[in-house]
Structure formats: C-alpha cells, structure tokens
Amino acid sequence: MSSPSSEIFRRGVQIQQRTLIAWSAALVVLALSVVGAWPSMESSGALEDFSSGVSPDVAAAFGIDQLGSASGYLKGNLYAVLLPLLLGLMAVTATTALTGGDEEAGRLELLLALPVARRRVFLVRFLCVTFGLVLTSVLVWLSVYGSVVAFDMDVSGGGVAAVTLTVALLAVLHAGVAYAVVGFGFGRGPALGVAAGVLVVGYLLHAIGPMSDALKPLVNVSPWEWALGNDPLLDGVPWGGVALLVAFSVVVVAAGTYAVDRRDIKNA
C-alpha cells in the first residue's frame, strides 16, 4: 500500500504530465534544431560574418562572441540565453500551478485531508516540479550530446553535461523562489511575477552588468553568473557556482515550507 506522500507525488506528476511532455518535446526540438544547423552554418562562414559585425562587449553579453567555434555556437544559440530562460519559465509556471494555483482553486483541500503534514504536501509538490525539470534536462542533454557526436562537433561530452547541470539547477532555484512566495501566502499571480522578475533581472545583471560601472559590483549576486559565468561548456562544472545554486535553493524552499505551515490555507 502506497504512503500518502508517494500518492501526492504520483498525483502531482500526473497533473503536470501533459505540460511536461509539451515542454520537454519543445526543448528537445529546439536543441536538435540548433545543433542540426551547425554543419551548414559552419560551411557557409555566416557565423563569423555575423559576430564580426557586433561590438565585443555586446557579443559577450549575449554569448555570441565565439560563434565561429562549435562550443561558441552551442553556447550562443542555446545555453547562454534561450535554454536557461525557457527552462526557468517552465519551472516557475509549473511550481505556481501545483502550489498556488491548486490552493486558490480549492484542490489542495482534498490533499490536506490526508494524514500528512501540510508542509509535506507542499514540499512533495515542489519535488514533483524538480522531477519534471530533471527529466526534461536529461532529455535535452541526451539530444545535444547525441547530435554533437553525430555531427562530429568539437565539443566535449563533459562540457555538455556540465552546462546542462548548471542550467537545470538555475531553473530549480527559480522554482524555489516561486515556491517561497506561495508559501508566504501571496498566491499564484504574485509568485509568477516575482520569480519571473528574478529570472529576468538575474539575466540582465549577468549579461549587461559587466558593461556598466554602476552594475558591475552586482554581477556576482546573479544566479545566472553562478551557473554560467565560468563557461561550464568549456571549463566543466563550476563547483562554487553549483554550491551557491544548491544552497540558495535549499534556503528559499525551507523558508517557503516554514511559512506555509504557519498560515491559513486559502479556500476556493
């Protein structure tokens, strides 16, 4: 006989099944499309012409400063902006739907009637989101790595694994931000807005901060910088950044879990 926690987990995964399939399919197609375009782009020389027409600072801000190389192409077209942003949005929307959305709709009341602590219900829902992010990230990693091998690109498999790991942890952190906002009782809308805002502001600090004397001191507080500042695609796992991503994820999730246990649950 399954435990209440495992039943809550199973039900949470089942609820997000369709959106998880849609997100995973879209991101895998995106990854395959980006890598699949490499042979024709490399032979045409269009990448070098494009990057040469952009100032070095702007090119570095958007991750397109080394488009002529295989790793630079992969970074600029997939890992520098697009995949972290989309995976982060997936994390935020899934978290707010499974926590704040279900609470506001009154669906969580049925789960809270089970013999399990309220904080565990919310925490298991967050684990459902994390499971979906891990699954999607693994599929993207397999797609990219398989394509890199098929097209004989000069990109290390370890680098692909490292950057996929940091991007996934970046998404988990922003899911944790959304979870914490819901935990404090602010609802789905505010949670979505705050977490998405943190995602975008973090990117702007990471990308534009180095070009501004006023913003440069703030670059190192950006989760994007922790995840991608040391170029894991080339240099491997940035263990310091990974530690920061994990630590802050634990802090925000713990804060949200603590708060939800000490407030009234909303009714539909």
Coordinates of C-alpha atoms in Angstrom, one line a residue:
M1 CA 0.0 0.0 0.0
S2 CA 1.4 3.4 -1.0
S3 CA 2.1 6.1 1.5
P4 CA 0.3 9.4 1.5
S5 CA 3.5 11.2 0.4
S6 CA 4.0 8.8 -2.6
E7 CA 0.4 9.2 -3.6
I8 CA 0.7 13.0 -3.5
F9 CA 3.9 12.7 -5.6
R10 CA 2.2 10.4 -8.1
R11 CA -0.8 12.7 -8.4
G12 CA 1.4 15.8 -8.8
V13 CA 3.4 14.2 -11.6
Q14 CA 0.1 13.0 -13.2
I15 CA -1.3 16.6 -13.1
Q16 CA 1.7 18.1 -14.9
Q17 CA 2.1 15.2 -17.4
R18 CA 0.7 17.0 -20.4
T19 CA 2.6 20.2 -19.9
L20 CA 5.7 18.3 -19.0
I21 CA 5.5 16.4 -22.3
A22 CA 4.9 19.6 -24.2
W23 CA 7.8 21.5 -22.6
S24 CA 10.2 18.5 -23.0
A25 CA 9.3 18.0 -26.6
A26 CA 9.6 21.7 -27.4
L27 CA 13.0 22.0 -25.7
V28 CA 14.3 18.8 -27.3
V29 CA 13.2 20.0 -30.8
L30 CA 14.9 23.4 -30.0
A31 CA 18.1 21.6 -29.1
L32 CA 18.1 19.4 -32.1
S33 CA 17.3 22.3 -34.4
V34 CA 20.2 24.4 -33.1
V35 CA 22.8 21.6 -33.3
G36 CA 21.4 20.4 -36.6
A37 CA 22.0 23.8 -38.2
W38 CA 25.7 23.7 -37.3
P39 CA 27.1 22.0 -40.4
S40 CA 25.5 24.4 -42.9
M41 CA 26.3 27.4 -40.8
E42 CA 30.0 26.3 -40.4
S43 CA 30.5 25.7 -44.1
S44 CA 28.9 29.0 -45.2
G45 CA 31.0 31.2 -42.9
A46 CA 27.9 33.2 -41.9
L47 CA 28.7 32.8 -38.2
E48 CA 32.0 34.6 -38.4
D49 CA 30.4 37.4 -40.5
F50 CA 27.6 37.8 -38.0
S51 CA 29.8 38.0 -34.9
S52 CA 32.3 40.4 -36.6
G53 CA 29.6 42.9 -37.1
V54 CA 28.8 43.2 -33.4
S55 CA 30.9 45.0 -30.7
P56 CA 32.9 42.7 -28.5
D57 CA 31.0 43.8 -25.3
V58 CA 27.6 43.2 -26.8
A59 CA 28.7 39.9 -28.3
A60 CA 29.9 38.7 -24.9
A61 CA 26.7 39.9 -23.2
F62 CA 24.6 37.7 -25.4
G63 CA 27.1 34.8 -25.6
I64 CA 27.8 35.2 -29.3
D65 CA 31.4 36.3 -29.0
Q66 CA 32.8 32.9 -30.2
L67 CA 30.2 31.8 -32.7
G68 CA 32.8 30.5 -35.2
S69 CA 33.7 27.6 -32.9
A70 CA 31.5 24.6 -32.2
S71 CA 31.4 25.3 -28.5
G72 CA 30.8 29.0 -29.0
Y73 CA 28.0 28.3 -31.4
L74 CA 26.3 25.9 -29.0
K75 CA 26.7 28.4 -26.2
G76 CA 25.5 31.4 -28.1
N77 CA 22.5 29.7 -29.7
L78 CA 21.3 27.5 -26.9
Y79 CA 22.9 27.7 -23.5
A80 CA 23.7 31.4 -23.0
V81 CA 20.1 32.7 -23.0
L82 CA 17.5 30.6 -24.7
L83 CA 17.6 27.3 -22.8
P84 CA 18.1 28.8 -19.3
L85 CA 15.2 31.3 -19.9
L86 CA 12.8 28.7 -21.2
L87 CA 13.6 26.1 -18.6
G88 CA 13.3 28.8 -15.9
L89 CA 9.9 29.8 -17.1
M90 CA 8.9 26.1 -17.2
A91 CA 10.0 25.8 -13.6
V92 CA 8.2 28.9 -12.4
T93 CA 4.9 28.1 -14.2
A94 CA 4.8 24.5 -13.0
T95 CA 5.6 25.5 -9.4
T96 CA 2.9 28.2 -9.2
A97 CA 0.3 25.9 -10.8
L98 CA 0.9 22.9 -8.5
T99 CA 1.1 25.0 -5.3
G100 CA -0.6 28.5 -5.5
G101 CA -2.9 27.5 -8.4
D102 CA -4.3 24.4 -6.7
E103 CA -4.6 26.3 -3.4
E104 CA -6.6 29.1 -5.0
A105 CA -8.8 26.6 -6.8
G106 CA -9.5 24.7 -3.6
R107 CA -8.0 21.4 -4.9
L108 CA -5.4 21.3 -2.2
E109 CA -8.1 20.9 0.5
L110 CA -8.5 17.2 -0.6
L111 CA -4.8 16.5 -0.2
L112 CA -4.7 18.3 3.2
A113 CA -7.4 15.9 4.4
L114 CA -4.9 13.1 4.1
P115 CA -2.9 12.0 7.2
V116 CA 0.1 14.0 6.2
A117 CA 1.5 17.4 7.4
R118 CA 0.7 20.4 5.3
R119 CA 4.3 21.3 4.9
R120 CA 4.9 17.8 3.4
V121 CA 2.1 18.3 0.9
F122 CA 3.7 21.5 -0.4
L123 CA 7.2 20.1 -0.3
V124 CA 6.2 17.0 -2.3
R125 CA 4.6 19.2 -4.9
F126 CA 7.9 21.1 -5.2
L127 CA 9.7 17.7 -5.6
C128 CA 7.2 16.9 -8.5
V129 CA 8.4 20.1 -10.3
T130 CA 12.0 19.2 -9.6
F131 CA 11.4 15.7 -11.0
G132 CA 10.0 17.2 -14.2
L133 CA 12.9 19.6 -14.6
V134 CA 15.4 16.7 -14.1
L135 CA 13.6 14.6 -16.7
T136 CA 13.5 17.5 -19.2
S137 CA 17.1 18.4 -18.7
V138 CA 18.3 14.8 -19.2
L139 CA 16.3 14.6 -22.4
V140 CA 17.9 17.8 -23.6
W141 CA 21.3 16.6 -22.6
L142 CA 20.9 13.3 -24.5
S143 CA 19.6 15.2 -27.5
V144 CA 22.5 17.6 -27.6
Y145 CA 25.2 15.1 -26.8
G146 CA 23.9 12.6 -29.4
S147 CA 23.8 15.4 -32.0
V148 CA 27.2 16.6 -31.1
V149 CA 28.6 13.1 -31.7
A150 CA 26.6 12.6 -34.9
F151 CA 27.9 15.9 -36.4
D152 CA 31.4 15.4 -35.1
M153 CA 31.4 18.8 -33.3
D154 CA 34.5 19.8 -31.4
V155 CA 32.5 19.9 -28.1
S156 CA 33.3 17.7 -25.1
G157 CA 30.6 15.5 -23.6
G158 CA 31.6 16.5 -20.2
G159 CA 31.1 20.2 -21.1
V160 CA 27.6 19.5 -22.4
A161 CA 26.8 17.6 -19.2
A162 CA 28.2 20.4 -17.0
V163 CA 26.3 23.2 -18.7
T164 CA 23.1 21.3 -18.7
L165 CA 23.5 20.6 -15.0
T166 CA 24.1 24.3 -14.1
V167 CA 21.1 25.4 -16.3
A168 CA 18.9 22.8 -14.6
L169 CA 20.0 24.0 -11.1
L170 CA 19.3 27.6 -12.2
A171 CA 15.8 26.6 -13.1
V172 CA 15.3 24.7 -9.7
L173 CA 16.4 27.9 -7.9
H174 CA 13.8 30.0 -9.6
A175 CA 11.2 27.3 -8.9
G176 CA 12.2 27.7 -5.3
V177 CA 11.6 31.4 -5.4
A178 CA 8.1 30.9 -6.7
Y179 CA 7.5 28.2 -4.1
A180 CA 8.6 30.6 -1.3
V181 CA 6.3 33.4 -2.5
V182 CA 3.4 31.0 -2.5
G183 CA 4.5 29.6 0.9
F184 CA 4.1 33.1 2.4
G185 CA 0.6 33.3 1.1
F186 CA 0.9 35.7 -1.8
G187 CA -0.8 33.5 -4.4
R188 CA -0.1 32.3 -7.8
G189 CA 0.0 35.6 -9.7
P190 CA 2.5 37.4 -7.4
A191 CA 4.6 34.2 -7.2
L192 CA 4.8 34.0 -11.0
G193 CA 5.6 37.7 -11.3
V194 CA 8.3 37.7 -8.6
A195 CA 10.0 34.5 -9.8
A196 CA 9.9 35.6 -13.4
G197 CA 11.2 39.0 -12.4
V198 CA 14.1 37.5 -10.5
L199 CA 14.9 35.3 -13.6
V200 CA 15.0 38.3 -15.9
V201 CA 16.8 40.7 -13.6
G202 CA 19.4 38.0 -12.9
Y203 CA 20.0 37.6 -16.6
L204 CA 20.3 41.4 -17.1
L205 CA 22.9 41.6 -14.3
H206 CA 24.8 38.7 -15.8
A207 CA 24.7 40.0 -19.3
I208 CA 24.8 43.8 -19.1
G209 CA 26.4 44.2 -15.7
P210 CA 30.0 43.8 -16.9
M211 CA 29.4 46.7 -19.4
S212 CA 28.3 49.1 -16.7
D213 CA 30.4 50.5 -13.9
A214 CA 27.3 51.0 -11.7
L215 CA 26.1 47.4 -12.2
K216 CA 29.4 45.6 -12.2
P217 CA 29.6 45.1 -8.4
L218 CA 26.2 43.4 -8.6
V219 CA 27.2 40.8 -11.2
N220 CA 28.2 38.2 -8.7
V221 CA 24.8 38.2 -7.0
S222 CA 23.2 37.0 -10.1
P223 CA 22.3 33.3 -10.2
W224 CA 23.0 33.3 -13.9
E225 CA 26.5 34.3 -13.1
W226 CA 26.9 31.4 -10.7
A227 CA 25.6 29.0 -13.3
L228 CA 27.2 30.3 -16.5
G229 CA 29.8 32.9 -15.5
N230 CA 32.7 30.4 -15.8
D231 CA 31.6 28.9 -19.1
P232 CA 30.9 25.3 -18.0
L233 CA 30.6 24.2 -21.6
L234 CA 34.4 24.8 -21.9
D235 CA 35.7 24.6 -18.4
G236 CA 33.5 21.9 -16.8
V237 CA 31.3 22.1 -13.7
P238 CA 31.8 25.4 -11.7
W239 CA 31.6 23.8 -8.3
G240 CA 31.5 27.1 -6.5
G241 CA 28.5 28.2 -8.5
V242 CA 26.8 24.9 -8.1
A243 CA 27.2 25.1 -4.3
L244 CA 25.6 28.6 -4.4
L245 CA 22.7 27.5 -6.5
V246 CA 22.0 24.5 -4.3
A247 CA 22.4 26.4 -1.1
F248 CA 20.1 29.2 -2.1
S249 CA 17.6 26.7 -3.4
V250 CA 17.5 25.0 -0.1
V251 CA 17.2 28.3 1.7
V252 CA 14.2 29.6 -0.3
V253 CA 12.4 26.2 -0.2
A254 CA 13.0 25.9 3.5
A255 CA 11.6 29.4 4.1
G256 CA 8.5 28.7 2.0
T257 CA 7.9 25.4 3.8
Y258 CA 8.3 27.0 7.2
A259 CA 5.9 29.8 6.2
V260 CA 3.1 27.6 4.7
D261 CA 2.9 25.6 7.9
R262 CA 2.1 28.8 9.9
R263 CA -0.7 30.4 7.8
D264 CA -4.2 29.7 6.8
I265 CA -4.8 27.8 3.6
K266 CA -7.0 29.7 1.1
N267 CA -10.4 28.4 0.1
A268 CA -11.8 28.4 -3.4

